[in-house]
PDB file of C-alpha atoms in Angstrom:
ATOM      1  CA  UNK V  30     -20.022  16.632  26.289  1.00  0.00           C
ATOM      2  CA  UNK V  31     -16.753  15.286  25.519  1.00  0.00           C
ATOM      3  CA  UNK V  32     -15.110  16.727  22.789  1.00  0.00           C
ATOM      4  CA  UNK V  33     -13.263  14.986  19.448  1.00  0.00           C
ATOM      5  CA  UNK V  34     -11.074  16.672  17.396  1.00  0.00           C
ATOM      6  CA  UNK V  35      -9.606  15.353  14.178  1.00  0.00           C
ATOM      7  CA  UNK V  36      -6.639  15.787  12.522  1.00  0.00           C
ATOM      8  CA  UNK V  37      -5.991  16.668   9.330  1.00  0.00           C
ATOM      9  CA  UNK V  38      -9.296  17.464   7.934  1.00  0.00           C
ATOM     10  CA  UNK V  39      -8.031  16.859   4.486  1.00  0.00           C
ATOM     11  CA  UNK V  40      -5.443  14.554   3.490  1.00  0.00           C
ATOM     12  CA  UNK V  41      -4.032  14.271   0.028  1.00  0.00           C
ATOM     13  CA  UNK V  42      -2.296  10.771  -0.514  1.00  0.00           C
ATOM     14  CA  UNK V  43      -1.354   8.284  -3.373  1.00  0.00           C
ATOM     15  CA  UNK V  44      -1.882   4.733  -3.716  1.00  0.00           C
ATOM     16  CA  UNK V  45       0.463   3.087  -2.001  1.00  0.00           C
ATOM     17  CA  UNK V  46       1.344   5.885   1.119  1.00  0.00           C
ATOM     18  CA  UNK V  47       1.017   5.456   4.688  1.00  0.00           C
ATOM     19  CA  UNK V  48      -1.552   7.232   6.168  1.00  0.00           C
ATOM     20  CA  UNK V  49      -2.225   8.326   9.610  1.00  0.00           C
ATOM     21  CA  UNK V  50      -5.220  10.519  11.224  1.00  0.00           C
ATOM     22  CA  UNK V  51      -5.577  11.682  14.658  1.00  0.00           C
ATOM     23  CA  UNK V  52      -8.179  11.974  17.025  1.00  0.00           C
ATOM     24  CA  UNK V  53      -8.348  14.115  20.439  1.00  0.00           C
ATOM     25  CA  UNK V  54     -10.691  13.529  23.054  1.00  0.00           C
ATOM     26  CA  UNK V  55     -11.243  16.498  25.253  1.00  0.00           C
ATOM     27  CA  UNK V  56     -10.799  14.039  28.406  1.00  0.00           C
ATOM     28  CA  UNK V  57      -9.353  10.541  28.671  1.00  0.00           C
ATOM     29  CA  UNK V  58     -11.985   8.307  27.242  1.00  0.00           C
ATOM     30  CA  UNK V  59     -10.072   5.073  28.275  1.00  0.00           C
ATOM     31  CA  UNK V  60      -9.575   2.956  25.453  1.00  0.00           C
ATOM     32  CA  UNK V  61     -13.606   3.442  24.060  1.00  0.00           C
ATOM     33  CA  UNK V  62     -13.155   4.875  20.413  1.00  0.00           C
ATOM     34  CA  UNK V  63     -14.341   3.657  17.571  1.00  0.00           C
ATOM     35  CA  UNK V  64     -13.409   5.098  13.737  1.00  0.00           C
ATOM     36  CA  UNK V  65     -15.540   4.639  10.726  1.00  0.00           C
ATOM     37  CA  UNK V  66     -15.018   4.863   7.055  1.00  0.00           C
ATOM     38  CA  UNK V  67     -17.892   6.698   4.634  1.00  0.00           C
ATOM     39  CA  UNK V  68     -18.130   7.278   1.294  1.00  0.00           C
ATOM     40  CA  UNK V  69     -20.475   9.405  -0.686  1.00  0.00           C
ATOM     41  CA  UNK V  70     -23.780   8.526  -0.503  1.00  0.00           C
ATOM     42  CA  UNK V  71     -23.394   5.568   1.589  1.00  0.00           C
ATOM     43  CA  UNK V  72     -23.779   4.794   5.542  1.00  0.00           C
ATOM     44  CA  UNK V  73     -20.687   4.569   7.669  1.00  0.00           C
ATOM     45  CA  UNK V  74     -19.031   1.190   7.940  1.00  0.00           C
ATOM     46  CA  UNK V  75     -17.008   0.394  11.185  1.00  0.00           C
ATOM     47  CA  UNK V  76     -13.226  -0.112  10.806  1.00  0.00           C
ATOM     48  CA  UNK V  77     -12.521  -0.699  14.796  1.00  0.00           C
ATOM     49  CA  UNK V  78     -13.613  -0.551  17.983  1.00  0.00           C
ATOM     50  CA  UNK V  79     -12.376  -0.290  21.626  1.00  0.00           C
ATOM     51  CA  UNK V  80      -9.286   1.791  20.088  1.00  0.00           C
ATOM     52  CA  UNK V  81      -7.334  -1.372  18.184  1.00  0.00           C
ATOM     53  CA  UNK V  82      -9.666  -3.828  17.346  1.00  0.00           C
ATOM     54  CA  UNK V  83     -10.401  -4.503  13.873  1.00  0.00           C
ATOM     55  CA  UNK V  84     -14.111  -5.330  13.091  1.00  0.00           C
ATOM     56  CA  UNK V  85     -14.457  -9.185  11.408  1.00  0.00           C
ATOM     57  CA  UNK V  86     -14.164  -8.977   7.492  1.00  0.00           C
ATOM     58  CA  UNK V  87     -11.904  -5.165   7.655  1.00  0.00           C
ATOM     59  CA  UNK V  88      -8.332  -5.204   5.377  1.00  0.00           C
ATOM     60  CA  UNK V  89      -5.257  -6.037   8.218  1.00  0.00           C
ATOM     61  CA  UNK V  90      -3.880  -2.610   6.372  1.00  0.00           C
ATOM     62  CA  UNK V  91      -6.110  -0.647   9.295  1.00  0.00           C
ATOM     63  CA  UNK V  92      -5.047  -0.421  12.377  1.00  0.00           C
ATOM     64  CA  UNK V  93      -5.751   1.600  15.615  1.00  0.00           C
ATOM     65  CA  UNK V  94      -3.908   2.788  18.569  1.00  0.00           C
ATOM     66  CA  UNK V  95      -3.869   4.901  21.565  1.00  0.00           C
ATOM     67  CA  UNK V  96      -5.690   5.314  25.091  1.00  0.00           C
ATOM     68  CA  UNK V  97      -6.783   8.329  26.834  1.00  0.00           C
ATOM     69  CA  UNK V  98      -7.266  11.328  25.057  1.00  0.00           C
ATOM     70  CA  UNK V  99      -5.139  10.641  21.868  1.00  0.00           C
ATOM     71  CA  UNK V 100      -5.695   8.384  19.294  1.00  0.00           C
ATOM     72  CA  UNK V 101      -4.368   6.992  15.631  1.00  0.00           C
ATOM     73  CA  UNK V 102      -5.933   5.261  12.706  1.00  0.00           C
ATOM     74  CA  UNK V 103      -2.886   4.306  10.165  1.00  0.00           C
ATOM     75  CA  UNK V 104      -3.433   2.820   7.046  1.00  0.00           C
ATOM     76  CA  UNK V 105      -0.246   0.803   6.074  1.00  0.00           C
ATOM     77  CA  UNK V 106      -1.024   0.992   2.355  1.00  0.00           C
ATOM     78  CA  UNK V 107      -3.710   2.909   0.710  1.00  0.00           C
ATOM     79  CA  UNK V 108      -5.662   1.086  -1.741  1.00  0.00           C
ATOM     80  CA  UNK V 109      -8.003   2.872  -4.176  1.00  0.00           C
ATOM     81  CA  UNK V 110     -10.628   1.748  -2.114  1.00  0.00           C
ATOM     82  CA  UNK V 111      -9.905   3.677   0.983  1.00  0.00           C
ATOM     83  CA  UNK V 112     -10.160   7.193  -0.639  1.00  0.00           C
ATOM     84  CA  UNK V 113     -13.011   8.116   1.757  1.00  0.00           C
ATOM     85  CA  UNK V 114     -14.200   9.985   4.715  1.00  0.00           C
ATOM     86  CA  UNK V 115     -12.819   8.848   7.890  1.00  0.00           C
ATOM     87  CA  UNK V 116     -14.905   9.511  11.392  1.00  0.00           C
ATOM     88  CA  UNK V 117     -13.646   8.863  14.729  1.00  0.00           C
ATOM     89  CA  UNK V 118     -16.721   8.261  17.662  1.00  0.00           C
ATOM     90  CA  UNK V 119     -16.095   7.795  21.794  1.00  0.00           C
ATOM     91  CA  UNK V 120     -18.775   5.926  23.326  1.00  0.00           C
ATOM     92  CA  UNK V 121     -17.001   6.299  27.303  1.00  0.00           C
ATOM     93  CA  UNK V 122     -19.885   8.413  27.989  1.00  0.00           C
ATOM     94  CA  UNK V 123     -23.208   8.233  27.957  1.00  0.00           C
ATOM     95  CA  UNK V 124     -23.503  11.104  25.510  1.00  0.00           C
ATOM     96  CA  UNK V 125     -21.580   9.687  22.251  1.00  0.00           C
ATOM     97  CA  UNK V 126     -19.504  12.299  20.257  1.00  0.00           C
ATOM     98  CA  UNK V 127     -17.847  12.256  16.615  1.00  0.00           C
ATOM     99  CA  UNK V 128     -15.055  13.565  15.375  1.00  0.00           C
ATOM    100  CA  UNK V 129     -15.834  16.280  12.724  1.00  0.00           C
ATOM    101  CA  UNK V 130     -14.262  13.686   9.934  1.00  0.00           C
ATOM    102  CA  UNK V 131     -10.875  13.239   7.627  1.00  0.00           C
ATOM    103  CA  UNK V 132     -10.853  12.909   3.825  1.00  0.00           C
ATOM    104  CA  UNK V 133      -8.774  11.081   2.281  1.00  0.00           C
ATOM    105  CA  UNK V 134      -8.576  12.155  -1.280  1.00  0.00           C
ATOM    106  CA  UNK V 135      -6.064  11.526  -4.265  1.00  0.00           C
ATOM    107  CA  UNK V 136      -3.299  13.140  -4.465  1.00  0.00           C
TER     108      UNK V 136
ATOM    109  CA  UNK R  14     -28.003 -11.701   6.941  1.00  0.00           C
ATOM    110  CA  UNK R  15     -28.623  -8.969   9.349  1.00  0.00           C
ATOM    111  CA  UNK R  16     -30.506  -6.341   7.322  1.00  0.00           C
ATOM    112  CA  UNK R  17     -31.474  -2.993   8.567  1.00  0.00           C
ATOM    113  CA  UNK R  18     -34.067  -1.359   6.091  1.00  0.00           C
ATOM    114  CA  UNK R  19     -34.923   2.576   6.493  1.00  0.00           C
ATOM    115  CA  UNK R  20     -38.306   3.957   5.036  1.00  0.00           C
ATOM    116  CA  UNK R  21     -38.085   6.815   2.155  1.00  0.00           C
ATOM    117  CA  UNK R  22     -37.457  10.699   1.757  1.00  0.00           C
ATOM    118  CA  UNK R  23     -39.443  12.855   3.890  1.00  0.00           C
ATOM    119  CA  UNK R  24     -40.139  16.418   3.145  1.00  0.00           C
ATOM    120  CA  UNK R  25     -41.883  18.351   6.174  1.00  0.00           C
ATOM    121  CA  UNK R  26     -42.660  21.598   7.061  1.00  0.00           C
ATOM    122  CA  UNK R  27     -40.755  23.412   9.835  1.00  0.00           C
ATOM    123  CA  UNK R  28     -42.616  22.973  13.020  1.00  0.00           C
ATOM    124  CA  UNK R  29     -43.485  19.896  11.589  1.00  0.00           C
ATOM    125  CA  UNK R  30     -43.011  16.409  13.231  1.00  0.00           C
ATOM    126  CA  UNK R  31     -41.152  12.881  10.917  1.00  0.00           C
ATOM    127  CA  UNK R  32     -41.183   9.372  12.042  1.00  0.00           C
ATOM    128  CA  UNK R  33     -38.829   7.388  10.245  1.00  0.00           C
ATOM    129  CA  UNK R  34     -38.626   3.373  10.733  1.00  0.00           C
ATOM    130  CA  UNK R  35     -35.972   0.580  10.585  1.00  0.00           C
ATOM    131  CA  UNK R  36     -36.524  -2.318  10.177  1.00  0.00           C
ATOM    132  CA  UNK R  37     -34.864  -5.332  11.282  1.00  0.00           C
ATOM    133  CA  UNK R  38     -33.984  -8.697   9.849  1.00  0.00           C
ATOM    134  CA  UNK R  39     -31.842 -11.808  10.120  1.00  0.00           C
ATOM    135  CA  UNK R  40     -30.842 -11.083  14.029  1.00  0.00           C
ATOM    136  CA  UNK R  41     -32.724 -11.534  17.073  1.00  0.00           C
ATOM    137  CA  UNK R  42     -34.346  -8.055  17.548  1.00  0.00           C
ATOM    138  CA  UNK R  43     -34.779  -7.836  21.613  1.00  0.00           C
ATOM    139  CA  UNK R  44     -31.228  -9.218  21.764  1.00  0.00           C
ATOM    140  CA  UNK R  45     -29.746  -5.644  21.107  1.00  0.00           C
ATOM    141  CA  UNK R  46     -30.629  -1.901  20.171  1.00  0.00           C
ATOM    142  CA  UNK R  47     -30.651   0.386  17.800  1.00  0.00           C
ATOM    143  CA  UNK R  48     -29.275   4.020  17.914  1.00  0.00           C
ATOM    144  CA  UNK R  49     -29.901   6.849  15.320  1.00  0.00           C
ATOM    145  CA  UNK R  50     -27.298   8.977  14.161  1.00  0.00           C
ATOM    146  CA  UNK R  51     -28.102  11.854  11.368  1.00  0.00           C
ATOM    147  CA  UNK R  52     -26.036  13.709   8.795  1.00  0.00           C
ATOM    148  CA  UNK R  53     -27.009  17.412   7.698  1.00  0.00           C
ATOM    149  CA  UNK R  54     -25.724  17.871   3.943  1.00  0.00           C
ATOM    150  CA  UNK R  55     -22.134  18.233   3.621  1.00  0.00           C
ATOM    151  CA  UNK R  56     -21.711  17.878   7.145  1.00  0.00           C
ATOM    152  CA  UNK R  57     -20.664  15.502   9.576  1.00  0.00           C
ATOM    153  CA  UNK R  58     -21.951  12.590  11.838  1.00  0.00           C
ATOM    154  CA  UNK R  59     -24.634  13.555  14.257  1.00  0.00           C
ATOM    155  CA  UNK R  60     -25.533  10.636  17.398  1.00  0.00           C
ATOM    156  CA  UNK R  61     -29.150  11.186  18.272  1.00  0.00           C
ATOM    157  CA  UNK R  62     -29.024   8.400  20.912  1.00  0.00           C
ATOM    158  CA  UNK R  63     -30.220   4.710  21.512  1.00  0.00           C
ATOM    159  CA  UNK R  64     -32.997   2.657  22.578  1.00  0.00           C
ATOM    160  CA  UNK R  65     -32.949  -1.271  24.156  1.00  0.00           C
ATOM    161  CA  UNK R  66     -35.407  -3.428  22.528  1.00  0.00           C
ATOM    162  CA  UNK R  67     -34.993  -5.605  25.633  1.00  0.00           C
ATOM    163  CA  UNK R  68     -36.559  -2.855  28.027  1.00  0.00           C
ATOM    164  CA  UNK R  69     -37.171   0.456  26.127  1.00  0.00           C
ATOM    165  CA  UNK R  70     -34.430   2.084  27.892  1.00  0.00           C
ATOM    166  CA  UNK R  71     -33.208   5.268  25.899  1.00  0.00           C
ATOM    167  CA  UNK R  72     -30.761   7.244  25.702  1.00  0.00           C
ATOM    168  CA  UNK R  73     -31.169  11.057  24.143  1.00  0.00           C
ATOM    169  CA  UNK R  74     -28.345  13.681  23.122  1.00  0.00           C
ATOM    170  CA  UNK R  75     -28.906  16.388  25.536  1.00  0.00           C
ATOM    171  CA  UNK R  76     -29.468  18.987  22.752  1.00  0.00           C
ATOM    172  CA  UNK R  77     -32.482  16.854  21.436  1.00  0.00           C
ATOM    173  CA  UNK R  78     -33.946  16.440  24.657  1.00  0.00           C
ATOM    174  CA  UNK R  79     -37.960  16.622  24.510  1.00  0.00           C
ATOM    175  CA  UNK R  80     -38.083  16.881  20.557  1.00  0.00           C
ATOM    176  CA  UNK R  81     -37.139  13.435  20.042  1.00  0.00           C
ATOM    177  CA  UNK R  82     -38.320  10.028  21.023  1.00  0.00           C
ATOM    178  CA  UNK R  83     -37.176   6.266  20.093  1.00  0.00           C
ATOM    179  CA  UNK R  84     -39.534   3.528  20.096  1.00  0.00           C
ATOM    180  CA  UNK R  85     -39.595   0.025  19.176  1.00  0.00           C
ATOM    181  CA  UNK R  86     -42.292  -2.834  17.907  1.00  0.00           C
ATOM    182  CA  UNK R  87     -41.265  -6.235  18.455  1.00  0.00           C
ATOM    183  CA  UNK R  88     -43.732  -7.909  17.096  1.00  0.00           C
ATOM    184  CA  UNK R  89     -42.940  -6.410  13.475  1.00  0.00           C
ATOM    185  CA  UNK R  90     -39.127  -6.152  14.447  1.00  0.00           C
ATOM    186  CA  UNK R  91     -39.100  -1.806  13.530  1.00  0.00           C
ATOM    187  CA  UNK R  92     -37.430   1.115  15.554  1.00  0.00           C
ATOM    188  CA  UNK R  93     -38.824   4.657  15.001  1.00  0.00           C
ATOM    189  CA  UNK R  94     -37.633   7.915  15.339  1.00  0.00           C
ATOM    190  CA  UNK R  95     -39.582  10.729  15.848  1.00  0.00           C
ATOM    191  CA  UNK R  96     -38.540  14.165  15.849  1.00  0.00           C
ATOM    192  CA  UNK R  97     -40.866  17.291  16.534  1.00  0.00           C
ATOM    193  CA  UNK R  98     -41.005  20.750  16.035  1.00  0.00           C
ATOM    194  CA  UNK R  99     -38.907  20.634  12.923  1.00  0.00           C
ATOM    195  CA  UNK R 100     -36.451  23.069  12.238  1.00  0.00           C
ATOM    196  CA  UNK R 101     -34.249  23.756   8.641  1.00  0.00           C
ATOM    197  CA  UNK R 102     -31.347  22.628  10.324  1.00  0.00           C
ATOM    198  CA  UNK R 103     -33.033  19.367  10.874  1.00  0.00           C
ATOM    199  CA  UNK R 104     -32.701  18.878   6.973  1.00  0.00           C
ATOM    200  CA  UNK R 105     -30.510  15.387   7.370  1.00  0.00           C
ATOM    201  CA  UNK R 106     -30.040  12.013   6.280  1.00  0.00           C
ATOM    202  CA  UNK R 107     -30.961   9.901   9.311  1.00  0.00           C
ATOM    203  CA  UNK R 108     -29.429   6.652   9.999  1.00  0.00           C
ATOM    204  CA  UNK R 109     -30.188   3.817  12.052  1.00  0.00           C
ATOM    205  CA  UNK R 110     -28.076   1.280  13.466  1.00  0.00           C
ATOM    206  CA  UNK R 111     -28.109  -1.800  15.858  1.00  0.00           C
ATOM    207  CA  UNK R 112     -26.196  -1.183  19.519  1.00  0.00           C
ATOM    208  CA  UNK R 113     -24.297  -4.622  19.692  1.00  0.00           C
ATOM    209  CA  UNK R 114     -25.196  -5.542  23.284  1.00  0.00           C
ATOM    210  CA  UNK R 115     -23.268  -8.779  23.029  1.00  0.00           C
ATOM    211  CA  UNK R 116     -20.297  -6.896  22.195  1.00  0.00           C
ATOM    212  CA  UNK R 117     -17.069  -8.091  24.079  1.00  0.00           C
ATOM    213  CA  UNK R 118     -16.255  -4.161  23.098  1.00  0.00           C
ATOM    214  CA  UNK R 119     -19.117  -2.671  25.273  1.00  0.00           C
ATOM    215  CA  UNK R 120     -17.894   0.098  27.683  1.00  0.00           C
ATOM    216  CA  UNK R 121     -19.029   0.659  30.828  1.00  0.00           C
ATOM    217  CA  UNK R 122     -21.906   3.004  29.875  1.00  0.00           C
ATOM    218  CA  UNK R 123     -22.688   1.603  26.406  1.00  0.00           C
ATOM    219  CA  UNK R 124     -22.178  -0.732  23.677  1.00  0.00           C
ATOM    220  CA  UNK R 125     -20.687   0.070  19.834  1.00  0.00           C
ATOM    221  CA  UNK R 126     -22.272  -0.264  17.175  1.00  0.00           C
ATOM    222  CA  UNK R 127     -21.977  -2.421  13.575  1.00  0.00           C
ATOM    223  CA  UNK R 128     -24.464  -2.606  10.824  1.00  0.00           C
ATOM    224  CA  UNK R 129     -26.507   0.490   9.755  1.00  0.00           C
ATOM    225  CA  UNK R 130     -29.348   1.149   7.748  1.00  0.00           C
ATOM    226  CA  UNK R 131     -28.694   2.790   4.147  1.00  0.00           C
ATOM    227  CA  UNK R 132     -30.286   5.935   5.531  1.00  0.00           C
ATOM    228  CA  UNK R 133     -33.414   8.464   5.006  1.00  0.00           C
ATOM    229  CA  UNK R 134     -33.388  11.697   3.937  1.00  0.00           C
ATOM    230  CA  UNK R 135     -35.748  14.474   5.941  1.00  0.00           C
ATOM    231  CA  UNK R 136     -35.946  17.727   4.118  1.00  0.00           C
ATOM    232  CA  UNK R 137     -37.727  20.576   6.074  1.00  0.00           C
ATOM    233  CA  UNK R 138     -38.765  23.309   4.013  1.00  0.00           C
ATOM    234  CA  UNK R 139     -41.497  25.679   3.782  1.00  0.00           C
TER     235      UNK R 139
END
């Protein structure tokens, strides 16, 4: 299986930063990533898909990059509404992996 | 509205089997699949695999291979998942969610998904 890797596990921000997480792929997964945002309690909501593309209704503050094996999820601006699990997902194989997930907590 | 609706709590025994159901609303069902991804407390995201409405194709995660299966009714618009031979580190919430055939973001093996159910939570304890 292909494996994702996330970076930082934990991230302590304030309203207002720019944030950025990584995610690894274990081998080039094209451009086939997608990254989710969870909060307690709740199911995941997708943020983008195919690395870059925003999902209708999701803030223009996220925004995804990358190909290959590396990828970024930036947040321009945090809002209090973003403090949240973050999970990245590769669906280039048949066998879909997840990252093991970011939280973005208050600082 | 598209509306994906899980059924409640489970608590099993180990060795035990669970079928949970989704069901789906305000799409046309055969028009795309669902795919069920779990979540053990604390932990992270889980993909189970997928199923077509269309044809009944699936698609398992090798490590669940011959405990789980996904089916489908069309004529009252549900997915299940069942999973046998229940284990304590099956205790999860499991999630559905539709597999956006129609996607223009479909890869060459599969399709992403976008709305999810609000979940289900299997305990297995003796």
């Amino acid at each position: 299986d292909i494996q994702m890797t996330q970076s930082p596990s934990t991230l302590s921000a304030s309203v207002g930063d720019r944030v950025t997480i990584t995610c690894r792929a274990s081998q080039s997964i094209s451009r086939w990533l997608a990254w989710y945002q969870q909060k307690p309690g709740k199911a995941p909501k997708v943020l983008i898909y195919k690395g870059s593309n925003l999902q209708s209704g999701v803030p223009s503050r996220f925004s995804g990059s990358g190909s290959g094996t590396e990828f970024t999820l930036t947040i321009s601006s945090l809002q209090p509404d973003d403090f949240a699990t973050y999970y990245c997902q590769q669906y280039d194989s048949y066998q879909w992996t997840f990252g093991q997930g970011t939280k973005v907590e208050i600082k | 509205q598209v509306q994906l609706v899980q059924s409640g709590a489970e608590v099993k025994k180990p060795g035990a089997s669970v079928k949970v159901s989704c069901k789906a609303s305000g799409y046309t069902f055969s028009n795309y699949g669902i795919s069920w991804v779990r979540q053990a407390p604390g932990q992270g995201l889980e993909w189970m695999g997928w199923i077509s409405v269309h044809n009944g194709n699936t698609n398992y995660a090798q490590r669940l291979q011959g405990r789980v299966t996904m089916t489908t009714d069309t004529s009252t618009t549900t997915a299940y998942m069942e999973l046998r031979s229940l284990r304590s580190d099956d205790t999860a919430v499991y999630y559905c969610a539709r597999v956006d055939f129609l996607s223009r973001y479909c890869s060459d093996t599969s399709c992403p998904v976008d709305y999810w159910g609000q979940g289900a939570l299997v305990t297995v304890s003796s």
